[in-house]
Amino acid sequence: MRRRRKQTAEGKGASALKKAKPGESSTAQAGAPQSRYPPFSTSGKINDLQKWNEECHKISDMLEKDPDRIRYAAMEPKDSGTTNSVQSPGDKMMILRAARGVVHVSIMHDGERLPQCSGIIIRHWSETPACHHAIIVTCSEAVCIEGRKLDPLPKLSVGLSGKKTVLDAELLYLSDHYDIALLRISLDFPLELPSVGHGPEYGQEVFVLARDDDMSLGVRHGNVKWLEESNILGRDFYMFLSCDLPVGGNGGMVIDHSGKVRGMVVSWDPHPAVISISTIVKCDDMFRQFNRVARPILGLNVRTIAMLDVQLQEDLSDIDINSGYLIDKVQYDSDAENHGIKLGHVIISINGRDALTLPELEDYLLSIGLDYLRDNSMNDIKLIVCELRSGVRREVALPARFSDACQR
């Protein structure tokens, strides 16, 4: 009976002290003796119980300060969204490789570093073995408020993966139209570039990678929605995600299941938007060659016939329209309006192209801008336009007018 009573008393004593766990030990330093809770007093004297209780508290305090225990606590997941988004070991390995190309962008304000958003390393070159440079693409909001560049421009910093390296950054190019900013950093060691694929595809499964204020990695998993929006300030090229964004998600990397970069994410309501990596690369390449990005202005907002409701597609097929672009808006006093193009008309083709998605169409327009910068040619852009009420088709030649759509 005496031994059974001791076990019961120990159980009661342990439950009375939340931090006191019989048999628990700690090794605060390598080789140090283990700290153990004393056996429960069986004398029945109040003073002995008080001494036992005080000793247990002292040991609990020691255990709370144990570096090993603190280090173990730091291994607990920081973000349940990341935990739920990445489950398989294969996905984890793939994401860790891609995450080397994800950075954190911040600004200095009144001597304090303020977190802004994430960024992606898209280009790297070396001058000498000890002198390297890289281009970072990030969201324009890193240096803008309501589409206007901060003036004066604050000091920019880029934090690399590993949480130990923070570098000054220089703003090279800013585009409000594309919601991107290109930054340059210089460093004394080479960087590993992420694997870059082509633009995202509708319905595709993707991961979003970003870095928070502590430069810790955050991940979300979702799909590219089967959705087009033609009324977002002329940004017909946006694609949209089904998932939310991790902390610091603005400017984050969008990758596929093979780890290839497919785009950069922009915070938008109600769905986060994606800018195709091919569009970003074209802007960077054009700016690198000509110090500007030229884009032809059509003065139109459109949706693709392929993304319309199936009932509308059937109605259009009755008049032999199976591809092209439905016009949602014609800008006032634009060349398109002056040529009689109206809301509800259908563009059958643009320079003979009729089956491009809106992101692909944006890339094609940028390629026209690149040709213009190379040889200073301004050929007309030829449209085949159909008026739905009459079914009449006609060719319209719009003068090629180019805009930078940027601030520097």
GROMACS .gro file of C-alpha atoms in nm:
model
  408
    1MET     CA    1   0.000   0.000   0.000
    2ARG     CA    2   0.284   0.239   0.073
    3ARG     CA    3   0.433   0.209  -0.276
    4ARG     CA    4   0.093   0.252  -0.441
    5ARG     CA    5   0.031   0.565  -0.235
    6LYS     CA    6   0.367   0.710  -0.347
    7GLN     CA    7   0.277   0.670  -0.715
    8THR     CA    8  -0.059   0.838  -0.660
    9ALA     CA    9   0.097   1.124  -0.469
   10GLU     CA   10   0.356   1.180  -0.740
   11GLY     CA   11   0.080   1.196  -0.998
   12LYS     CA   12  -0.108   1.455  -0.795
   13GLY     CA   13   0.205   1.662  -0.738
   14ALA     CA   14   0.288   1.664  -1.107
   15SER     CA   15  -0.063   1.772  -1.206
   16ALA     CA   16  -0.052   2.053  -0.953
   17LEU     CA   17   0.262   2.190  -1.119
   18LYS     CA   18   0.216   2.237  -1.496
   19LYS     CA   19   0.590   2.270  -1.554
   20ALA     CA   20   0.696   1.986  -1.327
   21LYS     CA   21   0.719   1.649  -1.505
   22PRO     CA   22   0.871   1.362  -1.307
   23GLY     CA   23   1.169   1.203  -1.475
   24GLU     CA   24   1.218   1.492  -1.722
   25SER     CA   25   1.582   1.584  -1.774
   26SER     CA   26   1.787   1.851  -1.949
   27THR     CA   27   2.140   1.888  -2.078
   28ALA     CA   28   2.196   2.262  -2.089
   29GLN     CA   29   2.561   2.209  -2.174
   30ALA     CA   30   2.744   1.914  -2.321
   31GLY     CA   31   2.872   1.694  -2.039
   32ALA     CA   32   2.671   1.878  -1.770
   33PRO     CA   33   2.489   1.664  -1.513
   34GLN     CA   34   2.122   1.605  -1.583
   35SER     CA   35   1.867   1.805  -1.384
   36ARG     CA   36   1.595   1.579  -1.246
   37TYR     CA   37   1.289   1.644  -1.035
   38PRO     CA   38   1.330   1.522  -0.677
   39PRO     CA   39   1.117   1.231  -0.558
   40PHE     CA   40   0.790   1.326  -0.401
   41SER     CA   41   0.804   1.367  -0.024
   42THR     CA   42   0.621   1.092   0.162
   43SER     CA   43   0.672   1.236   0.510
   44GLY     CA   44   0.334   1.406   0.506
   45LYS     CA   45   0.487   1.722   0.653
   46ILE     CA   46   0.385   2.056   0.502
   47ASN     CA   47   0.741   2.194   0.515
   48ASP     CA   48   0.874   1.895   0.321
   49LEU     CA   49   0.603   1.937   0.056
   50GLN     CA   50   0.682   2.310   0.023
   51LYS     CA   51   1.054   2.236  -0.021
   52TRP     CA   52   0.975   1.971  -0.282
   53ASN     CA   53   0.746   2.217  -0.464
   54GLU     CA   54   1.012   2.494  -0.462
   55GLU     CA   55   1.278   2.257  -0.592
   56CYS     CA   56   1.053   2.146  -0.876
   57HIS     CA   57   0.995   2.509  -0.973
   58LYS     CA   58   1.368   2.581  -0.978
   59ILE     CA   59   1.436   2.285  -1.204
   60SER     CA   60   1.145   2.385  -1.430
   61ASP     CA   61   1.297   2.732  -1.469
   62MET     CA   62   1.632   2.575  -1.556
   63LEU     CA   63   1.470   2.354  -1.818
   64GLU     CA   64   1.289   2.650  -1.974
   65LYS     CA   65   1.628   2.818  -2.030
   66ASP     CA   66   1.790   2.504  -2.168
   67PRO     CA   67   1.937   2.592  -2.515
   68ASP     CA   68   1.850   2.248  -2.645
   69ARG     CA   69   1.487   2.292  -2.545
   70ILE     CA   70   1.474   2.643  -2.696
   71ARG     CA   71   1.630   2.513  -3.016
   72TYR     CA   72   1.376   2.231  -3.027
   73ALA     CA   73   1.088   2.477  -2.980
   74ALA     CA   74   1.222   2.676  -3.277
   75MET     CA   75   1.175   2.365  -3.492
   76GLU     CA   76   0.797   2.389  -3.460
   77PRO     CA   77   0.616   2.499  -3.781
   78LYS     CA   78   0.579   2.877  -3.807
   79ASP     CA   79   0.301   2.885  -4.066
   80SER     CA   80   0.027   2.624  -4.084
   81GLY     CA   81  -0.054   2.734  -4.439
   82THR     CA   82   0.295   2.635  -4.552
   83THR     CA   83   0.270   2.305  -4.365
   84ASN     CA   84  -0.061   2.221  -4.530
   85SER     CA   85   0.057   2.330  -4.876
   86VAL     CA   86   0.370   2.116  -4.892
   87GLN     CA   87   0.328   1.755  -4.781
   88SER     CA   88   0.539   1.514  -4.984
   89PRO     CA   89   0.920   1.487  -4.944
   90GLY     CA   90   0.958   1.526  -5.320
   91ASP     CA   91   0.768   1.856  -5.323
   92LYS     CA   92   0.971   1.979  -5.026
   93MET     CA   93   1.301   1.911  -5.201
   94MET     CA   94   1.178   2.079  -5.519
   95ILE     CA   95   1.057   2.387  -5.330
   96LEU     CA   96   1.381   2.420  -5.133
   97ARG     CA   97   1.576   2.428  -5.460
   98ALA     CA   98   1.348   2.691  -5.612
   99ALA     CA   99   1.343   2.897  -5.290
  100ARG     CA  100   1.712   2.985  -5.336
  101GLY     CA  101   1.592   3.228  -5.602
  102VAL     CA  102   1.335   3.398  -5.374
  103VAL     CA  103   1.446   3.712  -5.189
  104HIS     CA  104   1.293   3.962  -4.948
  105VAL     CA  105   1.275   4.330  -5.046
  106SER     CA  106   1.263   4.607  -4.786
  107ILE     CA  107   1.315   4.983  -4.767
  108MET     CA  108   1.493   5.203  -4.512
  109HIS     CA  109   1.274   5.469  -4.354
  110ASP     CA  110   1.393   5.691  -4.066
  111GLY     CA  111   1.677   5.449  -3.999
  112GLU     CA  112   1.441   5.151  -3.973
  113ARG     CA  113   1.414   4.865  -4.222
  114LEU     CA  114   1.053   4.821  -4.333
  115PRO     CA  115   0.948   4.499  -4.506
  116GLN     CA  116   0.785   4.544  -4.844
  117CYS     CA  117   0.751   4.227  -5.050
  118SER     CA  118   0.931   3.932  -5.206
  119GLY     CA  119   1.133   3.918  -5.527
  120ILE     CA  120   1.282   3.671  -5.777
  121ILE     CA  121   1.638   3.646  -5.906
  122ILE     CA  122   1.600   3.639  -6.285
  123ARG     CA  123   1.949   3.721  -6.416
  124HIS     CA  124   2.308   3.697  -6.296
  125TRP     CA  125   2.647   3.786  -6.444
  126SER     CA  126   3.007   3.810  -6.325
  127GLU     CA  127   3.271   4.074  -6.395
  128THR     CA  128   3.548   3.903  -6.199
  129PRO     CA  129   3.563   3.598  -5.970
  130ALA     CA  130   3.495   3.834  -5.679
  131CYS     CA  131   3.250   4.075  -5.846
  132HIS     CA  132   2.901   3.957  -5.937
  133HIS     CA  133   2.570   4.123  -6.019
  134ALA     CA  134   2.209   4.007  -6.028
  135ILE     CA  135   1.872   4.140  -6.141
  136ILE     CA  136   1.576   4.102  -5.909
  137VAL     CA  137   1.217   4.138  -6.026
  138THR     CA  138   0.966   4.241  -5.763
  139CYS     CA  139   0.625   4.402  -5.740
  140SER     CA  140   0.611   4.774  -5.825
  141GLU     CA  141   0.450   4.838  -5.486
  142ALA     CA  142   0.796   4.795  -5.334
  143VAL     CA  143   0.873   5.149  -5.449
  144CYS     CA  144   0.526   5.291  -5.524
  145ILE     CA  145   0.220   5.424  -5.352
  146GLU     CA  146  -0.099   5.419  -5.563
  147GLY     CA  147   0.106   5.375  -5.880
  148ARG     CA  148   0.341   5.668  -5.809
  149LYS     CA  149   0.708   5.619  -5.738
  150LEU     CA  150   0.814   5.722  -5.388
  151ASP     CA  151   0.988   6.059  -5.393
  152PRO     CA  152   1.247   6.073  -5.261
  153LEU     CA  153   1.316   5.709  -5.332
  154PRO     CA  154   1.414   5.535  -5.005
  155LYS     CA  155   1.712   5.307  -4.972
  156LEU     CA  156   1.630   4.958  -5.099
  157SER     CA  157   1.758   4.635  -4.947
  158VAL     CA  158   1.742   4.275  -5.065
  159GLY     CA  159   1.766   3.983  -4.824
  160LEU     CA  160   1.891   3.658  -4.974
  161SER     CA  161   1.794   3.307  -4.870
  162GLY     CA  162   1.988   3.189  -4.567
  163LYS     CA  163   1.881   3.496  -4.365
  164LYS     CA  164   2.238   3.620  -4.328
  165THR     CA  165   2.297   3.842  -4.632
  166VAL     CA  166   2.122   4.176  -4.681
  167LEU     CA  167   2.241   4.387  -4.973
  168ASP     CA  168   2.172   4.738  -5.098
  169ALA     CA  169   1.972   4.743  -5.421
  170GLU     CA  170   1.941   4.992  -5.707
  171LEU     CA  171   1.613   5.054  -5.890
  172LEU     CA  172   1.669   5.016  -6.265
  173TYR     CA  173   1.321   5.003  -6.414
  174LEU     CA  174   0.967   5.053  -6.292
  175SER     CA  175   0.648   4.972  -6.484
  176ASP     CA  176   0.308   5.057  -6.343
  177HIS     CA  177   0.142   4.885  -6.641
  178TYR     CA  178   0.316   4.554  -6.572
  179ASP     CA  179   0.335   4.601  -6.192
  180ILE     CA  180   0.706   4.517  -6.190
  181ALA     CA  181   1.026   4.677  -6.067
  182LEU     CA  182   1.372   4.561  -6.171
  183LEU     CA  183   1.644   4.594  -5.908
  184ARG     CA  184   2.019   4.537  -5.935
  185ILE     CA  185   2.238   4.404  -5.656
  186SER     CA  186   2.616   4.358  -5.643
  187LEU     CA  187   2.790   4.094  -5.435
  188ASP     CA  188   3.118   3.908  -5.396
  189PHE     CA  189   2.984   3.557  -5.457
  190PRO     CA  190   2.780   3.400  -5.739
  191LEU     CA  191   2.410   3.325  -5.708
  192GLU     CA  192   2.216   3.023  -5.826
  193LEU     CA  193   1.945   3.114  -6.074
  194PRO     CA  194   1.609   2.936  -6.050
  195SER     CA  195   1.496   2.722  -6.342
  196VAL     CA  196   1.271   2.934  -6.565
  197GLY     CA  197   0.989   2.782  -6.769
  198HIS     CA  198   0.731   2.945  -6.994
  199GLY     CA  199   0.415   3.123  -6.884
  200PRO     CA  200   0.155   2.960  -6.660
  201GLU     CA  201  -0.133   2.761  -6.804
  202TYR     CA  202  -0.500   2.784  -6.711
  203GLY     CA  203  -0.600   2.512  -6.465
  204GLN     CA  204  -0.238   2.436  -6.379
  205GLU     CA  205  -0.137   2.339  -6.023
  206VAL     CA  206   0.123   2.577  -5.885
  207PHE     CA  207   0.304   2.676  -5.568
  208VAL     CA  208   0.356   3.035  -5.449
  209LEU     CA  209   0.687   3.102  -5.269
  210ALA     CA  210   0.753   3.416  -5.064
  211ARG     CA  211   0.963   3.547  -4.775
  212ASP     CA  212   0.828   3.722  -4.465
  213ASP     CA  213   0.986   3.995  -4.249
  214ASP     CA  214   1.232   3.742  -4.102
  215MET     CA  215   1.312   3.615  -4.454
  216SER     CA  216   1.150   3.284  -4.362
  217LEU     CA  217   0.997   3.090  -4.649
  218GLY     CA  218   0.619   3.079  -4.689
  219VAL     CA  219   0.438   2.857  -4.941
  220ARG     CA  220   0.085   2.821  -5.075
  221HIS     CA  221  -0.056   2.563  -5.315
  222GLY     CA  222  -0.336   2.625  -5.562
  223ASN     CA  223  -0.443   2.640  -5.927
  224VAL     CA  224  -0.441   2.899  -6.201
  225LYS     CA  225  -0.810   2.981  -6.234
  226TRP     CA  226  -1.002   2.955  -6.560
  227LEU     CA  227  -1.072   3.325  -6.542
  228GLU     CA  228  -1.011   3.637  -6.750
  229GLU     CA  229  -1.076   3.995  -6.639
  230SER     CA  230  -1.062   4.270  -6.900
  231ASN     CA  231  -1.147   4.563  -6.674
  232ILE     CA  232  -0.843   4.579  -6.445
  233LEU     CA  233  -0.682   4.905  -6.557
  234GLY     CA  234  -0.581   4.761  -6.892
  235ARG     CA  235  -0.412   4.457  -6.742
  236ASP     CA  236  -0.580   4.197  -6.962
  237PHE     CA  237  -0.271   3.978  -6.926
  238TYR     CA  238  -0.337   3.900  -6.558
  239MET     CA  239  -0.401   3.538  -6.463
  240PHE     CA  240  -0.549   3.451  -6.124
  241LEU     CA  241  -0.486   3.204  -5.841
  242SER     CA  242  -0.728   2.996  -5.637
  243CYS     CA  243  -0.518   3.021  -5.317
  244ASP     CA  244  -0.435   3.301  -5.078
  245LEU     CA  245  -0.083   3.443  -5.038
  246PRO     CA  246   0.168   3.381  -4.761
  247VAL     CA  247   0.306   3.675  -4.565
  248GLY     CA  248   0.523   3.883  -4.798
  249GLY     CA  249   0.352   3.723  -5.098
  250ASN     CA  250   0.351   4.034  -5.318
  251GLY     CA  251   0.628   3.977  -5.572
  252GLY     CA  252   0.652   3.609  -5.481
  253MET     CA  253   0.755   3.328  -5.714
  254VAL     CA  254   0.501   3.102  -5.887
  255ILE     CA  255   0.639   2.758  -5.979
  256ASP     CA  256   0.500   2.437  -6.124
  257HIS     CA  257   0.543   2.086  -5.987
  258SER     CA  258   0.882   2.050  -6.155
  259GLY     CA  259   1.014   2.362  -5.982
  260LYS     CA  260   1.021   2.584  -6.291
  261VAL     CA  261   0.931   2.950  -6.247
  262ARG     CA  262   0.604   3.029  -6.424
  263GLY     CA  263   0.538   3.382  -6.302
  264MET     CA  264   0.535   3.644  -6.028
  265VAL     CA  265   0.237   3.697  -5.802
  266VAL     CA  266   0.070   4.033  -5.734
  267SER     CA  267  -0.171   4.090  -5.449
  268TRP     CA  268  -0.515   4.165  -5.594
  269ASP     CA  269  -0.871   4.150  -5.470
  270PRO     CA  270  -1.052   3.911  -5.472
  271HIS     CA  271  -0.799   3.677  -5.638
  272PRO     CA  272  -0.418   3.706  -5.633
  273ALA     CA  273  -0.292   3.780  -5.985
  274VAL     CA  274  -0.001   3.625  -6.175
  275ILE     CA  275   0.223   3.797  -6.430
  276SER     CA  276   0.375   3.548  -6.674
  277ILE     CA  277   0.750   3.493  -6.640
  278SER     CA  278   0.779   3.518  -7.019
  279THR     CA  279   0.640   3.873  -7.004
  280ILE     CA  280   0.885   3.962  -6.727
  281VAL     CA  281   1.180   3.817  -6.917
  282LYS     CA  282   1.081   4.008  -7.233
  283CYS     CA  283   1.065   4.335  -7.038
  284ASP     CA  284   1.405   4.270  -6.879
  285ASP     CA  285   1.563   4.175  -7.212
  286MET     CA  286   1.423   4.481  -7.390
  287PHE     CA  287   1.532   4.716  -7.112
  288ARG     CA  288   1.880   4.561  -7.104
  289GLN     CA  289   1.923   4.622  -7.477
  290PHE     CA  290   1.748   4.957  -7.525
  291ASN     CA  291   1.699   5.109  -7.179
  292ARG     CA  292   1.323   5.117  -7.239
  293VAL     CA  293   1.027   4.883  -7.293
  294ALA     CA  294   0.810   4.959  -7.597
  295ARG     CA  295   0.455   4.827  -7.620
  296PRO     CA  296   0.203   4.904  -7.897
  297ILE     CA  297  -0.117   5.072  -7.781
  298LEU     CA  298  -0.435   4.919  -7.921
  299GLY     CA  299  -0.681   5.114  -7.707
  300LEU     CA  300  -0.889   4.799  -7.647
  301ASN     CA  301  -0.985   4.572  -7.359
  302VAL     CA  302  -1.067   4.220  -7.476
  303ARG     CA  303  -1.147   3.864  -7.370
  304THR     CA  304  -1.070   3.551  -7.567
  305ILE     CA  305  -1.353   3.364  -7.735
  306ALA     CA  306  -1.205   3.041  -7.595
  307MET     CA  307  -1.276   3.157  -7.236
  308LEU     CA  308  -1.638   3.263  -7.292
  309ASP     CA  309  -1.933   3.066  -7.159
  310VAL     CA  310  -2.001   2.758  -7.371
  311GLN     CA  311  -2.351   2.886  -7.460
  312LEU     CA  312  -2.203   3.208  -7.597
  313GLN     CA  313  -1.945   3.006  -7.787
  314GLU     CA  314  -2.225   2.806  -7.950
  315ASP     CA  315  -2.405   3.126  -8.051
  316LEU     CA  316  -2.086   3.265  -8.206
  317SER     CA  317  -2.012   2.940  -8.385
  318ASP     CA  318  -2.346   2.982  -8.568
  319ILE     CA  319  -2.187   3.278  -8.748
  320ASP     CA  320  -1.859   3.093  -8.797
  321ILE     CA  321  -1.665   3.257  -8.510
  322ASN     CA  322  -1.470   2.996  -8.317
  323SER     CA  323  -1.168   3.195  -8.202
  324GLY     CA  324  -1.049   3.551  -8.159
  325TYR     CA  325  -1.126   3.825  -7.907
  326LEU     CA  326  -1.448   3.983  -7.782
  327ILE     CA  327  -1.414   4.359  -7.731
  328ASP     CA  328  -1.522   4.471  -7.382
  329LYS     CA  329  -1.406   4.832  -7.402
  330VAL     CA  330  -1.280   5.082  -7.658
  331GLN     CA  331  -1.081   5.373  -7.518
  332TYR     CA  332  -1.212   5.719  -7.595
  333ASP     CA  333  -1.051   5.895  -7.893
  334SER     CA  334  -0.821   5.599  -7.958
  335ASP     CA  335  -0.720   5.486  -8.306
  336ALA     CA  336  -0.950   5.187  -8.258
  337GLU     CA  337  -1.250   5.412  -8.188
  338ASN     CA  338  -1.162   5.639  -8.478
  339HIS     CA  339  -1.163   5.333  -8.707
  340GLY     CA  340  -1.518   5.240  -8.605
  341ILE     CA  341  -1.436   4.955  -8.365
  342LYS     CA  342  -1.704   4.930  -8.097
  343LEU     CA  343  -1.799   4.746  -7.779
  344GLY     CA  344  -1.929   4.397  -7.868
  345HIS     CA  345  -1.736   4.364  -8.193
  346VAL     CA  346  -1.515   4.059  -8.230
  347ILE     CA  347  -1.153   4.071  -8.345
  348ILE     CA  348  -1.112   3.757  -8.552
  349SER     CA  349  -0.733   3.794  -8.568
  350ILE     CA  350  -0.446   4.032  -8.490
  351ASN     CA  351  -0.177   4.021  -8.759
  352GLY     CA  352  -0.314   3.678  -8.848
  353ARG     CA  353  -0.304   3.544  -8.492
  354ASP     CA  354  -0.636   3.425  -8.351
  355ALA     CA  355  -0.568   3.161  -8.087
  356LEU     CA  356  -0.339   3.336  -7.838
  357THR     CA  357  -0.431   3.356  -7.472
  358LEU     CA  358  -0.426   3.709  -7.329
  359PRO     CA  359  -0.082   3.659  -7.165
  360GLU     CA  360   0.046   3.521  -7.497
  361LEU     CA  361  -0.107   3.817  -7.678
  362GLU     CA  362   0.078   4.052  -7.441
  363ASP     CA  363   0.405   3.876  -7.520
  364TYR     CA  364   0.332   3.911  -7.890
  365LEU     CA  365   0.271   4.285  -7.851
  366LEU     CA  366   0.604   4.314  -7.669
  367SER     CA  367   0.774   4.133  -7.958
  368ILE     CA  368   0.630   4.399  -8.192
  369GLY     CA  369   0.778   4.661  -7.961
  370LEU     CA  370   1.115   4.486  -7.971
  371ASP     CA  371   1.112   4.485  -8.353
  372TYR     CA  372   1.030   4.856  -8.345
  373LEU     CA  373   1.327   4.933  -8.119
  374ARG     CA  374   1.560   4.723  -8.333
  375ASP     CA  375   1.485   4.885  -8.670
  376ASN     CA  376   1.264   5.182  -8.576
  377SER     CA  377   0.990   5.049  -8.803
  378MET     CA  378   0.624   5.137  -8.736
  379ASN     CA  379   0.416   4.897  -8.943
  380ASP     CA  380   0.040   4.901  -8.903
  381ILE     CA  381  -0.125   4.638  -8.686
  382LYS     CA  382  -0.382   4.458  -8.897
  383LEU     CA  383  -0.709   4.344  -8.738
  384ILE     CA  384  -0.993   4.142  -8.887
  385VAL     CA  385  -1.305   4.278  -8.715
  386CYS     CA  386  -1.653   4.128  -8.721
  387GLU     CA  387  -1.972   4.319  -8.642
  388LEU     CA  388  -2.195   4.062  -8.471
  389ARG     CA  389  -2.531   4.210  -8.571
  390SER     CA  390  -2.458   4.203  -8.944
  391GLY     CA  391  -2.187   3.938  -8.950
  392VAL     CA  392  -1.980   4.163  -9.177
  393ARG     CA  393  -1.604   4.126  -9.152
  394ARG     CA  394  -1.354   4.392  -9.247
  395GLU     CA  395  -0.982   4.459  -9.217
  396VAL     CA  396  -0.868   4.748  -8.998
  397ALA     CA  397  -0.509   4.877  -9.006
  398LEU     CA  398  -0.428   5.049  -8.677
  399PRO     CA  399  -0.121   5.276  -8.675
  400ALA     CA  400   0.146   5.129  -8.448
  401ARG     CA  401   0.190   5.374  -8.161
  402PHE     CA  402   0.420   5.273  -7.877
  403SER     CA  403   0.427   5.356  -7.511
  404ASP     CA  404   0.690   5.289  -7.246
  405ALA     CA  405   0.429   5.245  -6.972
  406CYS     CA  406   0.709   5.294  -6.722
  407GLN     CA  407   0.874   5.530  -6.479
  408ARG     CA  408   1.249   5.537  -6.416
   0.00000   0.00000   0.00000
